Coordinates of C-alpha atoms in Angstrom, one line a residue:
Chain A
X1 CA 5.2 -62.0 49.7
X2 CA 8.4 -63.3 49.3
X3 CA 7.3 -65.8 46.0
X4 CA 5.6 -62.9 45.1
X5 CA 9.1 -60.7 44.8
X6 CA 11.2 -63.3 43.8
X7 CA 8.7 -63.3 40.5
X8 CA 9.5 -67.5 39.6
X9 CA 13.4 -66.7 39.4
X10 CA 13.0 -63.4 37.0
X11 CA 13.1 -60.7 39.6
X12 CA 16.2 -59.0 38.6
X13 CA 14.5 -58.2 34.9
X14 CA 11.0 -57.8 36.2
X15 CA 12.0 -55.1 39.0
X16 CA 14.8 -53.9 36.7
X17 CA 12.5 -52.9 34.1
X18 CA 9.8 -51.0 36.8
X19 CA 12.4 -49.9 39.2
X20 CA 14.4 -47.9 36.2
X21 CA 11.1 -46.7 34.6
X22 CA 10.0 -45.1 37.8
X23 CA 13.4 -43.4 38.7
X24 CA 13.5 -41.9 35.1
X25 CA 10.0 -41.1 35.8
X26 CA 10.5 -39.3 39.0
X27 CA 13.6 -37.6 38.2
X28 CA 12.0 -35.9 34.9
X29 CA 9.5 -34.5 36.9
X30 CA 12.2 -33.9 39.8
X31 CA 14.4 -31.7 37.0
X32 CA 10.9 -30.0 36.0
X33 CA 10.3 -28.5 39.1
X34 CA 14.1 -27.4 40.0
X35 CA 14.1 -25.7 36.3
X36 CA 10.8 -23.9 36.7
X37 CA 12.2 -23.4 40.5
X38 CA 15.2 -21.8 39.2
X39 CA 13.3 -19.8 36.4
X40 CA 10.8 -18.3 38.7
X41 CA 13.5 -16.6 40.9
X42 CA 15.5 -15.4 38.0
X43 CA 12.4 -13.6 36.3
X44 CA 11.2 -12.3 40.1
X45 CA 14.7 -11.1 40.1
X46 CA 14.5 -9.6 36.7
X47 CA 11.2 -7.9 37.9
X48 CA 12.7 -6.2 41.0
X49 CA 15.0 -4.8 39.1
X50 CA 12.6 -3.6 36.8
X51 CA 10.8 -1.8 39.3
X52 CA 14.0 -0.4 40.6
X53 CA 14.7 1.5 37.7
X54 CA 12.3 1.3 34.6
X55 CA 14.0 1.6 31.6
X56 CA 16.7 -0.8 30.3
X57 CA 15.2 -3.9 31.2
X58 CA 11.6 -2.9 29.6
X59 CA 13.0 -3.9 25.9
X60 CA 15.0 -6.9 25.2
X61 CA 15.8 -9.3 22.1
Chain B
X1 CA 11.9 -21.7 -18.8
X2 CA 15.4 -21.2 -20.4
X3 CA 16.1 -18.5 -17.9
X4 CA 15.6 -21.1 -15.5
X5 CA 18.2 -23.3 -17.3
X6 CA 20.9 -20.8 -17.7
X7 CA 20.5 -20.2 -14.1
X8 CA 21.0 -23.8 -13.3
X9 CA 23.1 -24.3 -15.2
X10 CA 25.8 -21.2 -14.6
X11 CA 25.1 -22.3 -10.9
X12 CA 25.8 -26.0 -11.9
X13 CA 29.4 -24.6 -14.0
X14 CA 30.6 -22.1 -11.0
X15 CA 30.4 -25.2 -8.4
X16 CA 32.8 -27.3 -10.1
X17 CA 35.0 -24.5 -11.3
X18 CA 35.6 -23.7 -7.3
X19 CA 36.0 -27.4 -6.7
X20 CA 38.6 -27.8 -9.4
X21 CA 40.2 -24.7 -8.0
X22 CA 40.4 -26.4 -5.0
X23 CA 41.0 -30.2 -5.8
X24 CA 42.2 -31.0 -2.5
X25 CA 38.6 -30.8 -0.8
X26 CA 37.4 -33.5 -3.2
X27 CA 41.0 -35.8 -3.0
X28 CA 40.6 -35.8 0.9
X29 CA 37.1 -36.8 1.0
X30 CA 38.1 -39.5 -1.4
X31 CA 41.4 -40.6 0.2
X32 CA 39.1 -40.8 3.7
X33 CA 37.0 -43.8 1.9
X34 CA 40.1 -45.3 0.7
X35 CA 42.2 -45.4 3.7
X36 CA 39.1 -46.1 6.0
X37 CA 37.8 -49.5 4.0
X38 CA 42.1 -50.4 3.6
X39 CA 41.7 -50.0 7.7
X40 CA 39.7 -52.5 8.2
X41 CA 41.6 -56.2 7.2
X42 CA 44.1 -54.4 10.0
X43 CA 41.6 -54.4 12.1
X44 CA 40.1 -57.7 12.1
X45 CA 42.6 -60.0 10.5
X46 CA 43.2 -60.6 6.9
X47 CA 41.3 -63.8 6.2
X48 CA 39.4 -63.5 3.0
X49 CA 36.5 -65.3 3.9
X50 CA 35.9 -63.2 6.9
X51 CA 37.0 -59.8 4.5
X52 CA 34.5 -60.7 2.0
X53 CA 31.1 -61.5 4.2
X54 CA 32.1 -57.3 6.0
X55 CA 32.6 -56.5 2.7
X56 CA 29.1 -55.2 2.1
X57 CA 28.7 -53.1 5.4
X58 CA 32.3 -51.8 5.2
X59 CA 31.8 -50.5 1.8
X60 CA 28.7 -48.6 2.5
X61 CA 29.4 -47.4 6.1
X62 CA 33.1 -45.9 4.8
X63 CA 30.9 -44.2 1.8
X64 CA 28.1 -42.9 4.3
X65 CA 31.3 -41.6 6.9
X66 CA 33.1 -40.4 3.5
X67 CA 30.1 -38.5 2.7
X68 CA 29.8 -37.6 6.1
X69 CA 32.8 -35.5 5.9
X70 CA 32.1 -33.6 2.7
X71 CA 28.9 -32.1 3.7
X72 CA 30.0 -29.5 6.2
X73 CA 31.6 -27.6 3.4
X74 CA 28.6 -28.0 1.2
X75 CA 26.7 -24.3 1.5
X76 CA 29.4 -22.7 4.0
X77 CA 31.9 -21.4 1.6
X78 CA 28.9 -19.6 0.0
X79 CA 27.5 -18.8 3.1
X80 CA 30.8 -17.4 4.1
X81 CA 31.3 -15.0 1.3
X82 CA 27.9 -13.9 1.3
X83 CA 26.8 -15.6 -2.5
X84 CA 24.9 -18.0 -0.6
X85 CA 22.5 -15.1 -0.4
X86 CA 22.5 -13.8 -3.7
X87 CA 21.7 -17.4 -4.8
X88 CA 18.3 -17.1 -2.1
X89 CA 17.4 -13.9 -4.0
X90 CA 17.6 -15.6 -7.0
X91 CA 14.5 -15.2 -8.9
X92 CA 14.5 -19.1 -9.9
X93 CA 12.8 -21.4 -7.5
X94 CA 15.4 -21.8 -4.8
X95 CA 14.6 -25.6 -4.4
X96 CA 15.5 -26.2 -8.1
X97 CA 19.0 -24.1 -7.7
X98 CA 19.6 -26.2 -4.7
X99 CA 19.7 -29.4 -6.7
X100 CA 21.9 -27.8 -9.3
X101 CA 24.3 -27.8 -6.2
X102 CA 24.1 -31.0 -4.7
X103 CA 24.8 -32.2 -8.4
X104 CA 27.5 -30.5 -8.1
X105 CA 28.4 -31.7 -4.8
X106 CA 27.7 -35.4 -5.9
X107 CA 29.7 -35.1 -9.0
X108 CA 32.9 -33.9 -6.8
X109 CA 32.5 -36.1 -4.0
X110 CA 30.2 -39.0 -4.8
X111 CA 30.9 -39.9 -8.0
X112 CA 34.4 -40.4 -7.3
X113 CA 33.6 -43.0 -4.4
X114 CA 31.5 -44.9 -7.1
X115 CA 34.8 -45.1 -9.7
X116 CA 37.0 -45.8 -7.0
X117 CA 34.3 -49.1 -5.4
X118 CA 36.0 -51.6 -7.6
X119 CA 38.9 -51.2 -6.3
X120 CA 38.2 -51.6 -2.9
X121 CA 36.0 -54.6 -3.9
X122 CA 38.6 -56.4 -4.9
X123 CA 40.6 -55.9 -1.7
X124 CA 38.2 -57.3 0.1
X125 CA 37.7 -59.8 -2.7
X126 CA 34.9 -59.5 -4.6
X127 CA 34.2 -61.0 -8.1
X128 CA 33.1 -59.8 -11.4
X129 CA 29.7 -59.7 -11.1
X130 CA 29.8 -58.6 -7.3
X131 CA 31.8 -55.2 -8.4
X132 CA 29.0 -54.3 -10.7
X133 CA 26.5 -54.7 -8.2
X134 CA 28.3 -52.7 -5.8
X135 CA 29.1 -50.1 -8.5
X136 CA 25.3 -49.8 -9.6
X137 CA 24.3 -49.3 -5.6
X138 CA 26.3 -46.9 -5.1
X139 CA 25.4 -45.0 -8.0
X140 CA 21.8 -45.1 -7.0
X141 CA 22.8 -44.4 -3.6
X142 CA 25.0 -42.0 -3.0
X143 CA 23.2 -39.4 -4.2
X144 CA 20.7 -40.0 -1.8
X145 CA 23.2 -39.3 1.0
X146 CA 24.1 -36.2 -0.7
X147 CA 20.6 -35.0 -0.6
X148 CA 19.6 -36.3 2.4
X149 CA 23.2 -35.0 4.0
X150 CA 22.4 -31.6 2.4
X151 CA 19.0 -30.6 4.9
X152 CA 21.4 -31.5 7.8
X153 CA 23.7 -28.8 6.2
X154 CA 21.7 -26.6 5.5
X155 CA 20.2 -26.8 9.4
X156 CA 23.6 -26.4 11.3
X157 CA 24.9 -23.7 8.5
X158 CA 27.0 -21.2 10.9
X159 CA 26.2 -23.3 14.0
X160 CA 30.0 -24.3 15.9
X161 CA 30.3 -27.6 16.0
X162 CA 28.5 -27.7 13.2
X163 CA 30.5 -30.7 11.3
X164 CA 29.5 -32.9 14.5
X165 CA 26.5 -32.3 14.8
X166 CA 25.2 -33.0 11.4
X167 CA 26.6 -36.6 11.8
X168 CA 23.8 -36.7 14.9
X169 CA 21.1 -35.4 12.7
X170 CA 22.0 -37.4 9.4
X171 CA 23.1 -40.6 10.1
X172 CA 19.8 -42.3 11.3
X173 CA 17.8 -41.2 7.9
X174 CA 20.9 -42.8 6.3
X175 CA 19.9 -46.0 7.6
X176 CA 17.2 -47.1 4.0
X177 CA 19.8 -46.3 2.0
X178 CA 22.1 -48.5 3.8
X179 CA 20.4 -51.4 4.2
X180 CA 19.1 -51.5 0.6
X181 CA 22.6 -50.5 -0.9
X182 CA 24.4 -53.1 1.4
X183 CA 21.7 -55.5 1.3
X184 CA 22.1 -55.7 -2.6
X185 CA 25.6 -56.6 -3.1
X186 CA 24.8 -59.1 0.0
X187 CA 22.0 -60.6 -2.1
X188 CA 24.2 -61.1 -5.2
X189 CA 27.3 -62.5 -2.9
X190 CA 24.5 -65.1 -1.2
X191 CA 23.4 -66.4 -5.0
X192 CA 20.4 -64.5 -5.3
X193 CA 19.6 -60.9 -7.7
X194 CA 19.8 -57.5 -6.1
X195 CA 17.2 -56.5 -8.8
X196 CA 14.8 -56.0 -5.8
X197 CA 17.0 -54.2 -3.4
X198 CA 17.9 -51.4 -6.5
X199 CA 14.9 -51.1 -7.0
X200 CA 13.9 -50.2 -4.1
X201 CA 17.5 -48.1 -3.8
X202 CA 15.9 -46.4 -7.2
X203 CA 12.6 -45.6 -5.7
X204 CA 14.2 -43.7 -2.4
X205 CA 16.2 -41.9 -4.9
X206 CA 13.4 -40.8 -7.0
X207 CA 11.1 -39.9 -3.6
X208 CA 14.3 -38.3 -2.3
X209 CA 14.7 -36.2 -5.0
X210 CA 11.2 -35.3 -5.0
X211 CA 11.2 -34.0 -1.3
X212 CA 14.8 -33.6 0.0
X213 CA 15.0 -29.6 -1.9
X214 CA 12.0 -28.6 -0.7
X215 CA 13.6 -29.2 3.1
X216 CA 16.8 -28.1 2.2
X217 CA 15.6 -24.5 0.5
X218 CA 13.1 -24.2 3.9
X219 CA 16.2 -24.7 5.7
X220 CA 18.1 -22.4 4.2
X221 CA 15.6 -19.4 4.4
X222 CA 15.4 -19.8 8.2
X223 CA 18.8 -20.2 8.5
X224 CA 19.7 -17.2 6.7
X225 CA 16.9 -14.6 7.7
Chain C
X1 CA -17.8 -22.2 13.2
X2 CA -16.0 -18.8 13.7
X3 CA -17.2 -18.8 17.0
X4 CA -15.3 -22.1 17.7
X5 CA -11.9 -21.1 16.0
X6 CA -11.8 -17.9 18.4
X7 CA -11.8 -20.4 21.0
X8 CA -9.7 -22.2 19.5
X9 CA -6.9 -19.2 19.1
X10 CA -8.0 -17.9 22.4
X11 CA -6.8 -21.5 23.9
X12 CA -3.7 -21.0 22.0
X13 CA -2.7 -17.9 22.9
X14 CA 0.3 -18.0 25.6
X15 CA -1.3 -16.8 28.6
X16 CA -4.1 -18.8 28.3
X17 CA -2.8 -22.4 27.6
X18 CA -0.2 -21.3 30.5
X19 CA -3.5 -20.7 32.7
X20 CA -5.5 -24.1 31.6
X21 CA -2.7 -25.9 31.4
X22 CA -1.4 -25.5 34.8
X23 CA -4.8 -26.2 36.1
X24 CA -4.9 -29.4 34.1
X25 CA -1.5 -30.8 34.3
X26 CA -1.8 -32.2 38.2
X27 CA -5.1 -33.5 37.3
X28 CA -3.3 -35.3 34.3
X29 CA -0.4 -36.9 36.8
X30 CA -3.0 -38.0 39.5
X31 CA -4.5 -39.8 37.1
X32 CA -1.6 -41.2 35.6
X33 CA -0.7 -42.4 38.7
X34 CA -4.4 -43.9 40.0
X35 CA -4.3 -46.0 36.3
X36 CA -0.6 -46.9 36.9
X37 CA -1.7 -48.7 40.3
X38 CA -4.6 -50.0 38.8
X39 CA -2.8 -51.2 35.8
X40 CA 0.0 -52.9 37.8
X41 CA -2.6 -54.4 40.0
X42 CA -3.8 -56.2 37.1
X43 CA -0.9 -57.1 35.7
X44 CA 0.9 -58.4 38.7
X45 CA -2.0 -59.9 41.1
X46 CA -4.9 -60.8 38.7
X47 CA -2.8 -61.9 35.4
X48 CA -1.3 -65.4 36.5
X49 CA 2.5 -66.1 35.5
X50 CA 2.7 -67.4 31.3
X51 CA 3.0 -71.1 30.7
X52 CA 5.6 -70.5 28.2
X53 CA 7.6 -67.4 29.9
X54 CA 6.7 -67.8 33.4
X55 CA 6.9 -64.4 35.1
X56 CA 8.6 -62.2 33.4
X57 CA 5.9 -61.4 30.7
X58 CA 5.0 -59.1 32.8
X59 CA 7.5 -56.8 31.9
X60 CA 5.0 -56.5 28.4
X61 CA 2.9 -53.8 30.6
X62 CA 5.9 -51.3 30.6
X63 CA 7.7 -51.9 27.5
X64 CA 5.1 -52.5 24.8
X65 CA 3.3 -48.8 26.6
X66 CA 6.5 -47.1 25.8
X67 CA 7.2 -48.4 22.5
X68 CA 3.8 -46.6 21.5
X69 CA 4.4 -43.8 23.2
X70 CA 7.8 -43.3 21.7
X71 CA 6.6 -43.7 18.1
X72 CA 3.3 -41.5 18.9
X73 CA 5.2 -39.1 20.5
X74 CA 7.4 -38.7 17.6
X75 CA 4.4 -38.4 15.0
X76 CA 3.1 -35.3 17.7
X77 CA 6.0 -34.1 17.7
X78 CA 6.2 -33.0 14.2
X79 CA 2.3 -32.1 13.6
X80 CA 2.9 -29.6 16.4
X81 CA 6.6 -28.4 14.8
X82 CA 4.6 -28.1 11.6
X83 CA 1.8 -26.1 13.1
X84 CA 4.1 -23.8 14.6
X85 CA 6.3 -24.1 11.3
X86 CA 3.0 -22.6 9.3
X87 CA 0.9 -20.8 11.2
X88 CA 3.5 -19.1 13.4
X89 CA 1.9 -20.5 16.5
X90 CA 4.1 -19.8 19.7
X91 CA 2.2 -22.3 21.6
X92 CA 2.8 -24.8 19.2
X93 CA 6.4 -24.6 18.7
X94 CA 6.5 -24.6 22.7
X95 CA 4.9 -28.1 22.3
X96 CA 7.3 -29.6 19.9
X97 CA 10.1 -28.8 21.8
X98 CA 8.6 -29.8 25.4
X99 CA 7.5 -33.3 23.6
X100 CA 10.6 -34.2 22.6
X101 CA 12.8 -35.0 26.0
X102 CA 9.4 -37.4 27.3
X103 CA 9.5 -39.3 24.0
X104 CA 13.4 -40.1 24.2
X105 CA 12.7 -40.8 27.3
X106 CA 10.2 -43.3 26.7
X107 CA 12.3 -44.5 23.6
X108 CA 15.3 -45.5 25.9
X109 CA 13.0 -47.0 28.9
X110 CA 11.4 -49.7 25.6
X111 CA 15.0 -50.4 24.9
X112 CA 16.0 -50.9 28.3
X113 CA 12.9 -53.0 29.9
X114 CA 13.6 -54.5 25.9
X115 CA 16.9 -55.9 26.8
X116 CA 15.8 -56.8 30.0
X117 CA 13.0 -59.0 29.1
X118 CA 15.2 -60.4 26.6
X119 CA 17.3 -61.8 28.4
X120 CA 15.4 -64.6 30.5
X121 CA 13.3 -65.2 27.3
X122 CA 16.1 -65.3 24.7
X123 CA 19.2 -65.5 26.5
X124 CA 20.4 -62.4 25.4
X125 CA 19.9 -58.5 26.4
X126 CA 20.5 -57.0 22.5
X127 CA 19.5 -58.9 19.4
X128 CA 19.4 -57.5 16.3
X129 CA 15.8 -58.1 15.9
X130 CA 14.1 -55.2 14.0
X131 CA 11.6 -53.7 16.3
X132 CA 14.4 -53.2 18.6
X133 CA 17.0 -51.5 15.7
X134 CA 13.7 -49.1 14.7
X135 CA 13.8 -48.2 18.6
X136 CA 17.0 -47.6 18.7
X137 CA 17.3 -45.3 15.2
X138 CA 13.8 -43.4 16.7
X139 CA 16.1 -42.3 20.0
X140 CA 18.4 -41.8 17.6
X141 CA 16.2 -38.9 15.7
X142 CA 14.5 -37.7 19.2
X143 CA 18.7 -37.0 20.3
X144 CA 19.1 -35.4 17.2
X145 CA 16.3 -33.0 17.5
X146 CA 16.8 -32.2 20.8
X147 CA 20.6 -31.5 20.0
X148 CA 19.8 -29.2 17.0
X149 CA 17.3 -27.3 19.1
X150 CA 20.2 -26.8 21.8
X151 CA 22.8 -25.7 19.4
X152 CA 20.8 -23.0 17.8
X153 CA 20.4 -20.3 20.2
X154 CA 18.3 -18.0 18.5
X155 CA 14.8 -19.1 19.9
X156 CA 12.6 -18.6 16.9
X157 CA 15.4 -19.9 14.4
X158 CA 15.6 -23.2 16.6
X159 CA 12.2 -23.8 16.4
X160 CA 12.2 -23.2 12.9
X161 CA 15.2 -25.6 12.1
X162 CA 14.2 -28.2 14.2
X163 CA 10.7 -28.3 12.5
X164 CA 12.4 -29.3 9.3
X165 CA 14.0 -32.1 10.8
X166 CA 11.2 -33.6 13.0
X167 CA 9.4 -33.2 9.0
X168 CA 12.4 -34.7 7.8
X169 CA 12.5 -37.6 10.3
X170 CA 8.4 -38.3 10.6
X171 CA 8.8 -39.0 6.7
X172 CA 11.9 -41.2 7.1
X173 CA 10.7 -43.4 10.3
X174 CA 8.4 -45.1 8.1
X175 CA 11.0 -45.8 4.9
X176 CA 13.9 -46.6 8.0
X177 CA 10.9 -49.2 10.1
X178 CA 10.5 -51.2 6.4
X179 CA 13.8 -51.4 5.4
X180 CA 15.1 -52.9 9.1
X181 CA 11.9 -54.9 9.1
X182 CA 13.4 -56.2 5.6
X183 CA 16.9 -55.9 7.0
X184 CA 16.1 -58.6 9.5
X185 CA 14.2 -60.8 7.8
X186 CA 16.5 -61.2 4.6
X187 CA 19.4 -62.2 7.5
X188 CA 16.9 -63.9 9.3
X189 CA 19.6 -66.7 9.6
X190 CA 22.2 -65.3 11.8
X191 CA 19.4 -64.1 14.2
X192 CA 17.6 -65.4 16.5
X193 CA 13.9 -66.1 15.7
X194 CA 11.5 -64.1 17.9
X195 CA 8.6 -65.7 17.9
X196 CA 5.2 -64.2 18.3
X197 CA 3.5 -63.8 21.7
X198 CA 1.1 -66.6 22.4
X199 CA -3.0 -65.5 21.9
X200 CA -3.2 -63.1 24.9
X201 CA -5.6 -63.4 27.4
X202 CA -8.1 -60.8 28.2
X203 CA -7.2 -59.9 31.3
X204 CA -3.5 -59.2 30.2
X205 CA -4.3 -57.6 27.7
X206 CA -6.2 -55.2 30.0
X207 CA -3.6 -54.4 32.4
X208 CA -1.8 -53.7 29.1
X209 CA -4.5 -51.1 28.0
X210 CA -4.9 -49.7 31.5
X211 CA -0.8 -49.1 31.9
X212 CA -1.2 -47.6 28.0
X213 CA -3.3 -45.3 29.2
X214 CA -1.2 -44.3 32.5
X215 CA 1.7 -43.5 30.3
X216 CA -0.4 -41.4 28.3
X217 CA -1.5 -39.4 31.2
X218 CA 1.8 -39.4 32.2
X219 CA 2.8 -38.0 28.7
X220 CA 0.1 -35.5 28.6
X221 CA 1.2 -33.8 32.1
X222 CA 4.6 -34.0 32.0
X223 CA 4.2 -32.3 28.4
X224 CA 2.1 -29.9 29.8
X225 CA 4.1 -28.7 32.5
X226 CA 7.2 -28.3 29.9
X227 CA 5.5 -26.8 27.2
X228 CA 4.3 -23.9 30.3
X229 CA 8.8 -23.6 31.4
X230 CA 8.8 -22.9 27.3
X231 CA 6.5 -20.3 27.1
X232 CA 8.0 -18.8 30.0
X233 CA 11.0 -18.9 29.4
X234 CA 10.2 -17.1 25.7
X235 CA 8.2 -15.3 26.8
X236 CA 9.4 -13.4 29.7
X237 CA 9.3 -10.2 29.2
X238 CA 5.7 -10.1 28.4
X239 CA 3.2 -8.9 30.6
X240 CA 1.3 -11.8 31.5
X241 CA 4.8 -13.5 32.2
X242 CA 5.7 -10.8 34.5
X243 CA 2.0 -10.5 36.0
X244 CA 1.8 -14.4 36.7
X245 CA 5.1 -14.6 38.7
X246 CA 4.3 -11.4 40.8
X247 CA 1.4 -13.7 42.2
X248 CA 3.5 -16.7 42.7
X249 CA 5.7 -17.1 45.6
X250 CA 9.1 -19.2 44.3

């Protein structure tokens, strides 16, 4: 297990290369969900008020 | 077909009227390539040997920076005082008035870098033969980086921060034009011809030409509707 | 024929693609993930170490995947910005932009795992060498589309604009990949040679396919998933927008 980690001297570069891949991996999908988190409460928000009083939200740019 | 002409042409005579009214845009963009490329032995020392291997690459990056600079003002004076629209109601093809003004543009701003190369090239000590080479690539080249420059105008016209961000846009489809108008005058300086490399530089000026206006007048219409 | 082009437009239509998409998307990322195991299992426990490189070959099954996907990505990129561009198709336009961020992405991990198997195998993190500058210049276009998409912030007008330059770069990435691949051989001297990977053995070169395909999958959801925020986002004050989120709890 250990041989097998150590990778013949080239660890650093080998689990470098995976290690960063994955974290960018994980925090694009990590910053997809907060944004659509974050979007679906603004436009739930938008919708109350909507219901509150129709009118001025109806029509937008 | 002489409608056409006249219209390109009247275009083609207004541009340089306003830049000769206004001299100083052209002098500063000018001055910039000058003092930029006169920068340099400062920065890394004056031996000559050393001056004239960077020579290529210092040449051509202080022309792409210089041309850089001139662009932002390319369409927004006219888009400022509204003629940039008149000129998109033209009835002439818009693509065709839009080369009458990068002509314009290149004759102001680009030509001068080209008379001014032999100069610099012999700061940096260049020969004879190496001046003309340089001379002849960068008349082949630089309009390419006005037309090229011109689409990433025409996309951040009225945008703030426009100036920078057209240096983000432009600068990697600069790259051809570089290496083939660098490589060049490094081909002659190593012993060999730069017939190959101007070619080349010749044929991205002719596709250039071919497909840069058609961007550049797309560009325009959506960034004007 | 016409039957299939209604279901064609019928797919494209917002609501829809936000519908299919969203059902298709995790099924996308699980099996991004299953061929990512699968691929790594190859390519770690199956392939042995190189005789010339020793272990860190292996490296090959992230960064080669990437490179592709950051070039294809980029070619993608601009049919869907010119579909959008001409036929005015929201969905479309949604794509282009939600493509965009995953290809730079992918275009900065080939540089980095780049420099990182450079190192141990040429003694150096950066050359110049010229697959690595066409890398570089490509997340050079990708930041420049993204940035010109920011900066305009009328919706449709961004769309728009950054068509033209994703046109404008997908023309020029070929012209720019000859002249550095000429670029680097004319100074071929100062460089350092990079010499061509030894005949590959099958079994490599099927962890290589398999990981290929995991980033594709990868690619295709997390696209998917973007390309739904997009539509949302431009979208929201639209029925189905405002229908959709009354059934969803945040």
């Amino acid at each position: 297990m250990i041989e097998f980690l150590a990778m013949g001297g080239h660890a650093p570069y080998i689990w470098g290369s995976y290690g960063v891949a994955l974290v960018v991996m994980v925090a694009e999908l990590a910053l997809l969900r907060r944004r659509r988190k974050t979007l679906s409460l603004r436009l739930q928000r938008l919708a109350r008020l909507g219901q509150e009083d129709r009118g001025d939200s109806t029509q937008d740019t | 077909m002489t409608g056409l002409l006249t219209a390109v042409m009247t275009l083609l005579r207004r541009d340089l009227i306003l830049a000769l009214r206004r001299r100083q845009d052209a002098l500063v963009v000018l001055g910039f390539f000058v003092v930029v490329v006169s920068l340099f032995p400062l920065g890394v020392g004056p031996d000559p040997q050393l001056l004239r291997s960077m020579a290529p690459g210092v040449l051509w990056v202080s022309a792409l920076l210089a041309t850089m600079l001139s662009l932002e003002r390319l369409f927004a004076d006219d888009f400022r005082d509204g003629s940039l629209e008149q000129i998109l109601l033209a009835p002439q093809p818009l693509s065709l008035l839009v080369v009458s003004k990068i002509l314009a543009h290149w004759l102001v701003t680009g030509l001068p870098l080209v008379l001014a190369s032999p100069l610099l090239g012999m700061q940096l000590g260049l020969n004879g033969t190496e001046i003309l080479t340089l001379m002849g690539a960068l008349l082949l080249g630089t309009p390419i980086l006005s037309l090229v420059g011109a689409i990433g105008a025409a996309l951040t016209l009225g945008l703030r921060g426009g100036g920078v961000l057209i240096s983000l846009l432009i600068l990697p489809l600069y790259v051809p034009a570089l290496v083939l108008g660098a490589g060049a005058l490094d081909a002659v300086m190593y012993g060999s011809s730069a017939q190959a490399h101007l070619s080349l530089l010749a044929s991205l000026l002719i596709v250039t030409l071919l497909l840069a206006p058609w961007a550049i007048a797309a560009a325009l219409r959506i960034m004007l509707d | 024929m016409a039957e299939q082009r209604v279901q064609w437009f019928k797919f494209a239509s917002p609501p829809n693609f936000y519908d299919l998409s969203g059902r298709l998307a995790p099924w996308f990322a699980a099996l991004a993930a299953l061929l990512a195991v699968i691929g790594l299992y190859i390519g770690f426990i199956l392939a042995p170490p190189d005789y010339q490189q020793g272990n860190s070959y292996r490296i090959m099954f992230i960064h080669v995947p990437t490179a592709w996907m950051s070039m294809f990505l980029y070619v993608l990129m601009a049919v869907y910005a010119a579909i959008g561009l001409i036929w005015r198709i929201k969905t479309a336009e949604a794509m282009a932009k939600a493509i965009a961020p995953t290809g730079a992405l992918f275009a900065f991990l080939c540089l980095w795992t780049g420099a990182l198997w450079g190192k141990p195998t040429w003694g150096t993190y950066w050359v110049w060498d010229a697959r690595l500058t066409s890398q570089l210049i490509l997340l050079f276009l990708y930041l420049g589309y993204i940035a010109l998409h920011a900066a305009i912030e009328d919706r449709q007008r961004a769309s728009d604009a950054s068509a033209i330059l994703a046109l404008a770069g997908v023309v020029n990435v070929p012209i720019i990949y000859f002249s550095v691949v000429w670029w680097n051989t004319l100074h071929q001297g100062a460089s350092i040679t990079v010499t061509s990977a030894p005949a590959m053995e099958t079994v490599m070169f099927a962890a290589l396919m398999v990981m290929t395909f995991a980033c594709w999958m990868y690619a295709i959801a997390v696209v998917l998933w973007r390309a739904r925020l997009e539509l949302m986002e431009r979208e929201r004050r639209s029925a189905w927008v405002v229908e959709r989120m009354g059934a969803e709890k945040p």
